[in-house]
Amino acid sequence: MELVYLSDVHDAFGRVKELLSRTSADVYVIAGDLIDRPFYTKEMSARYRKKQASFSGLRHQLGYGEIDVEDFINALLKRADVSEDVRRQAAEFREETIRGRRVMQQKYKILESILRLKSGARILCLPGNYDMDLQYTSLHERDLHRHWVQVGDLRIAGYGGADVFTPGIPQQYTVKYHADRGASEMVRFFGEARPDIVATHKPAHGVLDHLPSQGESGSPDLRRYCEQNGALLCLTGHLHDQWGFEEIDGTVYLNPSNFGEVHAPGGGIDEGGFFYAIEVDHRRIARVILRKLVRSDVHDVVAFEPGSEGWSKTVVDRDRYGAHLRAMSLEREGEGSSREPRERMVTLMARFFPGPDGTVDTGPLQRHVVESCRRIGARRGVDAGVDLVSGGSLAPFGSSPRLDLAVYLHRADLPGKAGTGVDEESPWFEEALEALRVELEAFPGVAVVDGIDLGRVDRSIRAKDYECDAAQRFAAYRSVGRLLEPGTVTAVEERLDSDGAFRGEIEGTGGAYMEIFLNTSAQVRTMKEFDAGLKELGIVAPEAYRRKIEGVLHGRC
């Protein structure tokens, strides 16, 4: 049996996808920290972290130190002696906490859509201190925390989390770590499961656990369990610089270091990409190789093999091994910048609607669009805007060489409620959109791929409704489109741009869904299977994206 172990992914889901395509193992254990932050933007993360620190201090001042910050906020809002400013900030923090939970769940859906691409292997996930409890996520069937699985004649069990406070992560959703102080849930669980392979986020005491500020920081309970019960393997992470291989009393302890790219405490970058490939033969470890994924290539770095006089160590790649020892970045891939929502959005949109490629003479089309918008606008009492979102050459994901348009409609005389993440267009919208579609598609090669109610978008921006699908689609089309007729699009987009963090979160959410659409479409052959796969994740694809995917699945352009 071959087992691949990686830890501290920190949002590097693209790397996980590449790893799965470049390796072949029977079992994969993907350990936390799976995500890096509970938001898509640095601005939102910093804003939340600042409020969390402020309310954490106030919590102790008022004698609520024994409860989570989120529970303290609920208690604070019930008090009569709280100023209006503090009450407002507390309410904002509570809403942002709910937003953080939704983003975390969306990120786990992305990871699950990636893991489904790997058939024939058992893939298990373990939460770290940056993660929420996976039993409440799309990864629940892979959750190794307080669970065990039997693979052949080997039993694997896990215990996630760590006894640390992680700034910027909502406390109430994290895994509660109950070990090393009094009655140990971890020891009780391992005692019942009796695993051959133990996976934890926090390391064992005295093994790959040194912190400059306190020395040995690992779990005494974990170390004691492994020694007393003869565990074959102990897989850990958490401390990125405490990577390595150690064998103590028959148990092999492994920490591969971070798999995802992370910012080091001193301001540098830990480039990551490391993982262990472990060969087990009849309950005996036959070989352990530390490997590194660099873009699409896997490199063996150092190998360990058992012998009559103990374990031998062979350095295979001296350059990468030496750089790892010195904590140097040898081949940074720049993955950190690719996490930014706008860049990610544009990259993903190119798979669906790549924007005009510059070969199209839009003059005649623009005149036709302007005339059609004014004619229908006057007849229907609406303001219309139009984006050219792709056209000219064959796009890489199912687009034909046609001119794809996104239409934006607005009626200022219809105030209403902000969107709720589901389609709620009124009859006037559907009627006006259909009339404009007929007019626009009279131009050769034109297809109206989507229509958006700008009233919904505008109200969602004002209400800070991150889940409004109309706002997400609007941001997506505007990231690649060329305005042929502005209508009120410019005014709405200026309002969206007035809060960069909000726009980034909208783009991040839309990008997450597009990534899930692409991953899911790669696993299926029919739209029925595609829709069923999304339904399992609690997602429905907008019709414009479904049509693109349907064209690919049916071999149509």
XYZ file of C-alpha atoms in Angstrom:
557
model
C 0.000 0.000 0.000
C 1.179 3.506 -0.776
C 0.042 6.401 1.372
C 0.573 10.074 0.498
C 0.566 12.510 3.408
C 0.454 16.285 3.141
C -0.280 18.913 5.750
C -0.971 22.644 6.108
C -2.508 23.238 2.699
C -3.527 26.846 3.497
C -5.922 27.340 0.569
C -3.527 25.868 -2.039
C -6.283 23.789 -3.615
C -4.778 24.169 -7.072
C -1.674 22.403 -5.809
C -3.788 19.633 -4.312
C -5.458 19.161 -7.689
C -2.083 18.994 -9.414
C -0.731 16.558 -6.828
C -3.659 14.199 -7.313
C -3.135 14.227 -11.070
C 0.618 13.597 -10.757
C 0.632 10.826 -8.149
C -0.953 7.431 -7.734
C -1.515 6.184 -4.201
C -3.999 3.971 -2.414
C -4.620 6.461 0.379
C -4.218 10.218 0.702
C -4.300 11.933 4.071
C -4.723 15.685 3.605
C -4.286 17.357 6.951
C -5.081 20.866 8.153
C -4.707 23.651 8.047
C -6.815 23.193 4.933
C -7.763 26.847 4.572
C -5.793 30.013 5.251
C -8.464 32.589 6.089
C -12.273 32.651 6.342
C -12.638 35.367 3.694
C -11.530 35.916 0.112
C -9.861 39.310 0.589
C -7.016 40.514 2.772
C -9.037 43.641 3.607
C -11.971 41.681 4.979
C -9.654 39.384 6.908
C -7.792 42.324 8.477
C -11.056 44.081 9.341
C -12.417 40.970 11.044
C -9.172 40.224 12.872
C -9.058 43.780 14.268
C -12.616 43.587 15.582
C -12.010 40.125 16.993
C -8.984 41.362 18.958
C -10.896 44.371 20.251
C -13.871 42.356 21.442
C -11.607 39.670 22.877
C -10.021 42.309 25.116
C -13.420 43.712 26.105
C -14.607 40.182 26.865
C -11.925 39.779 29.526
C -12.521 43.266 30.924
C -16.196 42.490 31.488
C -15.576 39.067 33.031
C -16.582 36.853 30.077
C -13.169 35.271 29.604
C -14.443 31.686 29.737
C -16.593 31.899 26.596
C -15.802 32.352 22.898
C -15.754 35.829 21.417
C -18.820 35.014 19.315
C -20.834 33.960 22.384
C -19.638 37.102 24.149
C -21.036 39.222 21.296
C -24.474 37.666 21.814
C -24.293 38.413 25.542
C -23.012 41.939 24.894
C -25.914 42.821 22.612
C -28.360 41.891 25.386
C -26.833 44.350 27.854
C -28.479 47.726 28.390
C -25.245 49.539 29.275
C -23.637 49.221 25.836
C -23.082 52.337 23.735
C -24.644 52.601 20.291
C -21.207 52.608 18.653
C -20.143 49.386 20.402
C -23.539 47.847 19.671
C -23.165 48.698 15.978
C -19.657 47.226 15.807
C -20.816 44.101 17.660
C -23.674 43.605 15.197
C -21.244 44.056 12.289
C -18.859 41.528 13.825
C -21.672 38.993 14.198
C -22.660 39.418 10.534
C -19.038 39.106 9.451
C -18.704 35.927 11.515
C -21.658 34.438 9.640
C -20.035 35.548 6.398
C -16.790 33.866 7.461
C -18.597 30.585 8.072
C -20.167 30.717 4.611
C -16.829 31.389 2.932
C -15.190 28.533 4.816
C -17.968 26.192 3.712
C -17.584 27.403 0.111
C -13.859 26.702 0.229
C -14.456 23.171 1.486
C -16.876 22.675 -1.412
C -14.096 23.657 -3.814
C -11.759 21.136 -2.188
C -14.406 18.400 -2.266
C -15.047 19.051 -5.974
C -11.298 18.571 -6.539
C -11.014 15.410 -4.459
C -13.856 13.819 -6.424
C -11.666 13.993 -9.518
C -9.425 11.264 -8.084
C -11.089 7.902 -8.566
C -9.888 4.656 -7.069
C -8.156 6.155 -4.029
C -9.288 6.731 -0.464
C -8.887 10.418 0.434
C -9.165 11.532 4.050
C -9.080 15.042 5.523
C -8.108 16.250 8.971
C -8.891 19.758 10.279
C -6.262 22.020 11.803
C -6.564 25.103 13.993
C -7.421 27.245 10.927
C -10.358 25.003 10.023
C -13.927 24.662 11.099
C -15.254 21.318 12.255
C -15.442 19.310 9.017
C -18.553 17.411 10.060
C -20.509 20.560 9.131
C -18.934 20.843 5.677
C -18.935 19.097 2.301
C -15.894 17.120 3.504
C -17.861 15.370 6.258
C -17.582 11.905 4.660
C -13.783 12.300 4.497
C -13.441 13.746 8.002
C -10.780 11.884 9.996
C -11.219 13.876 13.221
C -12.398 11.383 15.867
C -12.925 8.823 13.100
C -11.053 5.763 11.963
C -10.968 3.854 8.673
C -9.718 0.403 7.783
C -7.529 0.161 4.679
C -6.489 -3.409 4.088
C -4.899 -4.663 7.299
C -4.133 -1.140 8.562
C -6.317 1.136 10.640
C -5.953 4.918 10.338
C -7.394 7.282 12.946
C -7.174 11.028 13.390
C -7.549 13.839 15.885
C -7.473 17.386 14.577
C -7.202 20.919 15.881
C -4.732 22.380 18.348
C -4.895 24.099 21.727
C -4.098 27.557 20.337
C -6.105 30.650 19.551
C -5.881 31.455 15.843
C -6.441 35.165 15.124
C -8.952 35.853 12.375
C -10.704 32.479 12.579
C -14.200 32.399 14.165
C -13.694 30.484 17.397
C -17.139 28.965 17.645
C -16.731 26.954 14.432
C -13.293 25.458 15.088
C -12.493 21.958 16.315
C -12.308 21.850 20.104
C -9.039 20.285 21.201
C -9.544 18.155 24.335
C -6.201 16.649 25.248
C -3.182 17.193 27.523
C -5.288 18.707 30.303
C -7.191 16.335 32.556
C -9.433 13.765 30.860
C -8.188 13.368 27.298
C -10.748 12.882 24.572
C -7.917 12.132 22.150
C -6.460 9.338 24.283
C -9.885 7.846 24.909
C -10.671 7.859 21.194
C -7.339 6.349 20.135
C -7.696 3.772 22.897
C -11.030 2.686 21.431
C -9.950 2.831 17.777
C -6.534 1.159 18.290
C -5.024 2.618 15.071
C -1.841 1.509 13.366
C -1.473 4.952 11.814
C -2.221 8.062 13.864
C -2.818 11.431 12.188
C -2.959 14.596 14.281
C -2.431 18.274 13.590
C -0.477 19.005 16.757
C 2.827 17.079 17.059
C 3.835 14.710 19.842
C 5.799 16.081 22.774
C 9.539 16.200 22.136
C 9.234 15.141 18.484
C 9.327 17.760 15.722
C 7.716 20.250 18.099
C 10.303 22.865 19.080
C 9.207 26.489 19.461
C 11.856 29.159 20.123
C 9.659 30.802 22.752
C 8.870 27.682 24.801
C 10.927 24.726 23.661
C 9.033 21.440 23.363
C 5.397 22.274 22.592
C 3.866 18.991 21.461
C 1.230 16.786 23.035
C 2.350 14.586 25.974
C -0.818 12.514 25.536
C 0.015 11.755 21.916
C 3.616 10.839 22.685
C 2.510 8.591 25.532
C -0.097 6.845 23.404
C 2.362 6.088 20.602
C 4.953 4.730 23.021
C 2.543 2.573 24.985
C 0.595 1.213 22.017
C 3.265 0.789 19.386
C 1.766 2.949 16.649
C 3.388 2.275 13.296
C 3.163 5.864 12.055
C 2.406 9.232 13.629
C 1.589 11.869 10.994
C 1.630 15.482 12.220
C 2.007 19.066 11.005
C 1.155 22.495 12.483
C 4.755 23.694 12.943
C 5.997 24.310 9.413
C 9.687 24.639 10.269
C 9.712 21.498 12.427
C 9.552 19.158 9.472
C 11.373 15.887 9.399
C 11.557 12.134 10.003
C 12.142 10.563 13.397
C 11.864 6.966 14.549
C 11.422 6.388 18.286
C 10.716 3.006 19.845
C 9.343 1.599 16.598
C 7.073 4.538 15.765
C 7.930 6.715 12.762
C 6.995 10.387 13.239
C 6.603 12.524 10.117
C 6.012 16.212 9.451
C 6.462 17.176 5.769
C 6.220 20.956 6.402
C 3.598 23.119 4.749
C 2.170 22.041 1.412
C 0.664 25.445 0.621
C 2.582 28.683 0.293
C 2.445 30.692 3.529
C 3.857 33.899 4.946
C 6.597 33.206 7.490
C 6.703 35.116 10.827
C 9.715 37.161 9.698
C 7.917 38.431 6.628
C 9.334 35.921 4.163
C 7.538 33.252 2.168
C 7.560 29.514 2.892
C 7.011 28.176 -0.607
C 5.754 24.732 0.443
C 4.889 21.911 -1.924
C 6.268 19.176 0.358
C 4.616 15.825 1.078
C 5.539 12.294 2.111
C 5.054 9.160 0.027
C 4.986 6.147 2.357
C 5.189 2.534 1.216
C 3.760 -0.034 3.643
C 4.149 -3.776 3.068
C 2.355 -6.200 5.377
C 2.195 -3.831 8.351
C 5.824 -2.835 7.843
C 7.053 0.529 6.567
C 9.170 -0.305 3.532
C 10.138 3.197 2.426
C 9.458 6.876 3.141
C 10.222 9.600 0.583
C 9.946 13.333 1.142
C 8.815 14.795 -2.172
C 8.169 18.274 -3.497
C 5.600 19.358 -6.036
C 6.950 22.166 -8.218
C 4.310 23.347 -10.679
C 3.462 20.119 -12.512
C 6.578 18.137 -11.579
C 7.187 15.909 -8.557
C 10.760 15.728 -7.229
C 12.145 13.195 -4.765
C 14.072 15.129 -2.107
C 15.203 12.613 0.532
C 14.447 8.895 1.044
C 14.446 6.754 4.196
C 14.629 2.953 4.216
C 14.758 0.449 7.094
C 17.714 -1.887 7.474
C 19.269 -4.279 9.953
C 21.010 -1.380 11.714
C 18.137 1.070 11.625
C 16.938 3.577 9.073
C 19.176 4.806 6.265
C 18.817 8.274 4.771
C 19.606 9.133 1.141
C 19.519 12.738 -0.060
C 18.238 12.549 -3.646
C 18.020 16.258 -4.498
C 20.739 18.194 -2.684
C 19.640 21.618 -3.889
C 16.042 21.278 -2.748
C 17.017 19.481 0.444
C 19.568 22.151 1.312
C 17.089 24.951 0.612
C 14.499 23.193 2.798
C 17.011 22.877 5.639
C 17.843 26.583 5.428
C 14.173 27.583 5.043
C 14.967 29.193 1.700
C 12.539 29.663 -1.177
C 14.140 27.948 -4.135
C 11.338 28.089 -6.687
C 8.447 30.155 -5.415
C 5.443 29.866 -7.691
C 3.692 33.069 -6.672
C 0.596 31.208 -5.568
C -0.129 33.814 -2.922
C -0.943 36.476 -5.514
C -3.184 34.104 -7.473
C -5.482 33.874 -4.458
C -6.630 37.454 -4.978
C -10.265 37.403 -6.139
C -9.991 39.665 -9.216
C -7.118 37.777 -10.822
C -8.742 34.443 -10.022
C -12.089 35.650 -11.376
C -10.628 36.738 -14.709
C -8.750 33.445 -15.085
C -11.863 31.380 -14.391
C -14.144 33.554 -16.529
C -11.816 32.930 -19.463
C -12.961 29.310 -19.376
C -16.560 30.414 -19.919
C -16.575 33.942 -21.351
C -13.063 35.074 -22.319
C -14.014 38.578 -23.386
C -13.585 40.057 -26.877
C -10.225 39.151 -28.383
C -9.644 42.346 -30.329
C -10.301 40.854 -33.782
C -13.946 41.860 -33.798
C -15.038 45.105 -35.427
C -17.620 46.100 -32.855
C -18.721 49.267 -34.660
C -21.724 47.779 -36.506
C -22.652 45.660 -33.492
C -22.456 48.632 -31.148
C -24.756 50.689 -33.362
C -27.239 47.820 -33.443
C -27.051 47.428 -29.658
C -27.592 51.145 -28.994
C -30.572 51.293 -31.298
C -32.121 48.138 -29.831
C -31.628 49.257 -26.228
C -33.184 52.639 -26.856
C -36.115 51.152 -28.754
C -36.933 48.519 -26.146
C -36.163 50.922 -23.307
C -38.666 53.453 -24.553
C -41.280 50.782 -25.186
C -40.833 48.953 -21.862
C -39.837 51.799 -19.574
C -36.460 50.279 -18.703
C -32.845 51.363 -18.861
C -30.657 48.805 -20.687
C -26.911 48.219 -20.748
C -24.982 45.595 -22.713
C -21.565 43.962 -22.308
C -19.704 42.038 -24.994
C -18.333 39.191 -22.860
C -16.781 37.025 -25.568
C -16.368 37.043 -29.281
C -13.996 36.652 -32.182
C -12.233 33.338 -31.775
C -13.021 29.938 -30.353
C -12.881 30.053 -26.561
C -11.255 27.152 -24.668
C -14.360 26.017 -22.805
C -17.202 25.367 -25.197
C -17.645 28.795 -26.772
C -18.351 29.051 -30.469
C -16.897 31.911 -32.520
C -19.928 34.068 -31.850
C -20.627 37.324 -30.052
C -21.849 36.692 -26.507
C -23.702 39.513 -24.791
C -24.708 40.076 -21.179
C -27.701 42.393 -20.788
C -28.355 44.625 -17.766
C -31.858 46.008 -17.150
C -33.003 48.552 -14.590
C -36.287 50.169 -13.566
C -35.786 53.003 -11.102
C -39.471 53.065 -10.178
C -39.325 49.628 -8.524
C -37.707 49.745 -5.053
C -37.497 46.410 -3.297
C -35.554 44.044 -1.182
C -31.994 42.974 -1.787
C -31.386 39.648 -3.450
C -31.141 36.519 -1.350
C -28.935 34.372 -3.550
C -31.799 32.975 -5.654
C -33.445 34.281 -8.817
C -36.265 36.648 -7.957
C -36.675 38.569 -11.202
C -40.110 40.108 -11.672
C -42.372 39.546 -14.708
C -41.376 42.953 -16.122
C -37.757 41.833 -16.183
C -38.416 38.571 -18.017
C -40.657 40.312 -20.563
C -38.178 43.148 -21.224
C -35.246 40.736 -21.440
C -37.017 38.532 -23.953
C -37.978 41.525 -26.099
C -34.408 42.814 -26.083
C -33.050 39.335 -26.773
C -35.135 39.084 -29.932
C -33.914 42.498 -31.105
C -30.244 41.858 -30.333
C -30.085 38.351 -31.751
C -31.298 39.655 -35.091
C -27.667 40.722 -35.584
C -25.685 37.864 -37.211
C -23.760 35.702 -34.722
C -25.119 37.415 -31.599
C -26.295 35.434 -28.552
C -27.640 36.964 -25.352
C -26.150 34.629 -22.751
C -27.474 36.252 -19.596
C -29.656 39.023 -18.259
C -29.224 40.781 -14.925
C -31.616 43.010 -12.986
C -29.448 45.974 -11.966
C -32.010 46.915 -9.340
C -31.259 43.683 -7.509
C -27.539 44.290 -7.848
C -27.801 47.850 -6.554
C -29.910 46.869 -3.554
C -27.547 44.008 -2.741
C -24.574 46.373 -2.760
C -26.333 48.760 -0.396
C -27.383 45.913 1.902
C -23.958 44.184 1.725
C -25.647 40.984 0.545
C -22.686 38.777 -0.358
C -24.877 35.888 -1.491
C -26.843 37.684 -4.216
C -26.307 35.681 -7.402
C -27.139 38.695 -9.581
C -24.358 40.732 -7.953
C -21.911 37.846 -8.361
C -22.720 37.475 -12.064
C -22.553 41.241 -12.562
C -19.043 41.386 -11.076
C -17.996 38.381 -13.169
C -19.149 39.827 -16.496
C -17.720 43.241 -15.714
C -14.319 41.656 -15.026
C -13.997 40.606 -18.698
C -16.663 42.500 -20.636
C -16.536 45.488 -22.969
C -19.457 47.877 -22.549
C -21.286 48.462 -25.801
C -24.089 50.411 -24.136
C -23.539 51.638 -20.558
C -27.062 52.380 -19.411
C -26.823 52.589 -15.600
C -24.041 49.993 -15.469
C -21.340 52.574 -14.754
C -23.201 54.070 -11.792
C -23.864 50.648 -10.263
C -20.267 49.555 -10.760
C -18.971 52.738 -9.147
C -21.080 51.930 -6.106
C -19.677 48.389 -6.106
C -16.129 49.765 -6.342
C -16.693 52.104 -3.382
C -16.106 49.133 -1.047
C -13.198 47.143 -2.428
C -13.495 44.453 0.231
C -17.155 43.863 -0.609
C -16.438 43.613 -4.334
C -13.556 41.259 -3.612
C -15.796 39.021 -1.537
C -18.428 39.009 -4.292
C -15.765 38.104 -6.848
C -14.354 35.464 -4.524
C -17.728 33.799 -4.086
C -18.460 33.878 -7.809
C -15.012 32.469 -8.554
C -15.541 29.675 -6.042
C -18.726 28.585 -7.777
C -17.093 28.717 -11.223
C -14.242 26.538 -9.998
C -16.733 24.029 -8.632
C -18.637 24.047 -11.957
C -15.441 23.278 -13.861
C -14.306 20.535 -11.489
C -17.734 18.906 -11.474
C -18.066 19.016 -15.276
C -14.744 17.168 -15.574
C -16.201 14.198 -13.684
C -19.425 13.663 -15.633
C -20.753 12.869 -19.104
C -24.288 14.233 -18.933
C -26.018 17.342 -17.602
C -28.100 15.115 -15.349
C -24.915 13.914 -13.676
C -23.574 17.468 -13.555
C -26.693 18.798 -11.837
C -26.708 15.843 -9.420
C -23.063 16.493 -8.511
C -23.796 20.135 -7.762
C -26.911 19.220 -5.799
C -24.787 17.084 -3.473
C -22.781 20.240 -2.747
C -25.909 22.366 -2.325
C -25.289 24.408 -5.482
C -27.306 25.304 -8.585
C -25.475 26.636 -11.652
C -26.805 29.764 -13.418
C -28.340 28.922 -16.775
C -25.677 30.829 -18.739
C -22.942 28.619 -17.291
C -25.012 25.457 -17.682
C -25.378 26.145 -21.403
C -21.610 26.471 -21.805
C -21.002 23.219 -19.955
C -23.792 21.452 -21.836
C -22.122 22.436 -25.096
C -18.912 20.725 -24.004
C -20.593 17.596 -22.658
C -22.552 17.146 -25.858
C -19.661 18.046 -28.126
C -21.373 21.197 -29.325
C -19.899 24.664 -29.853
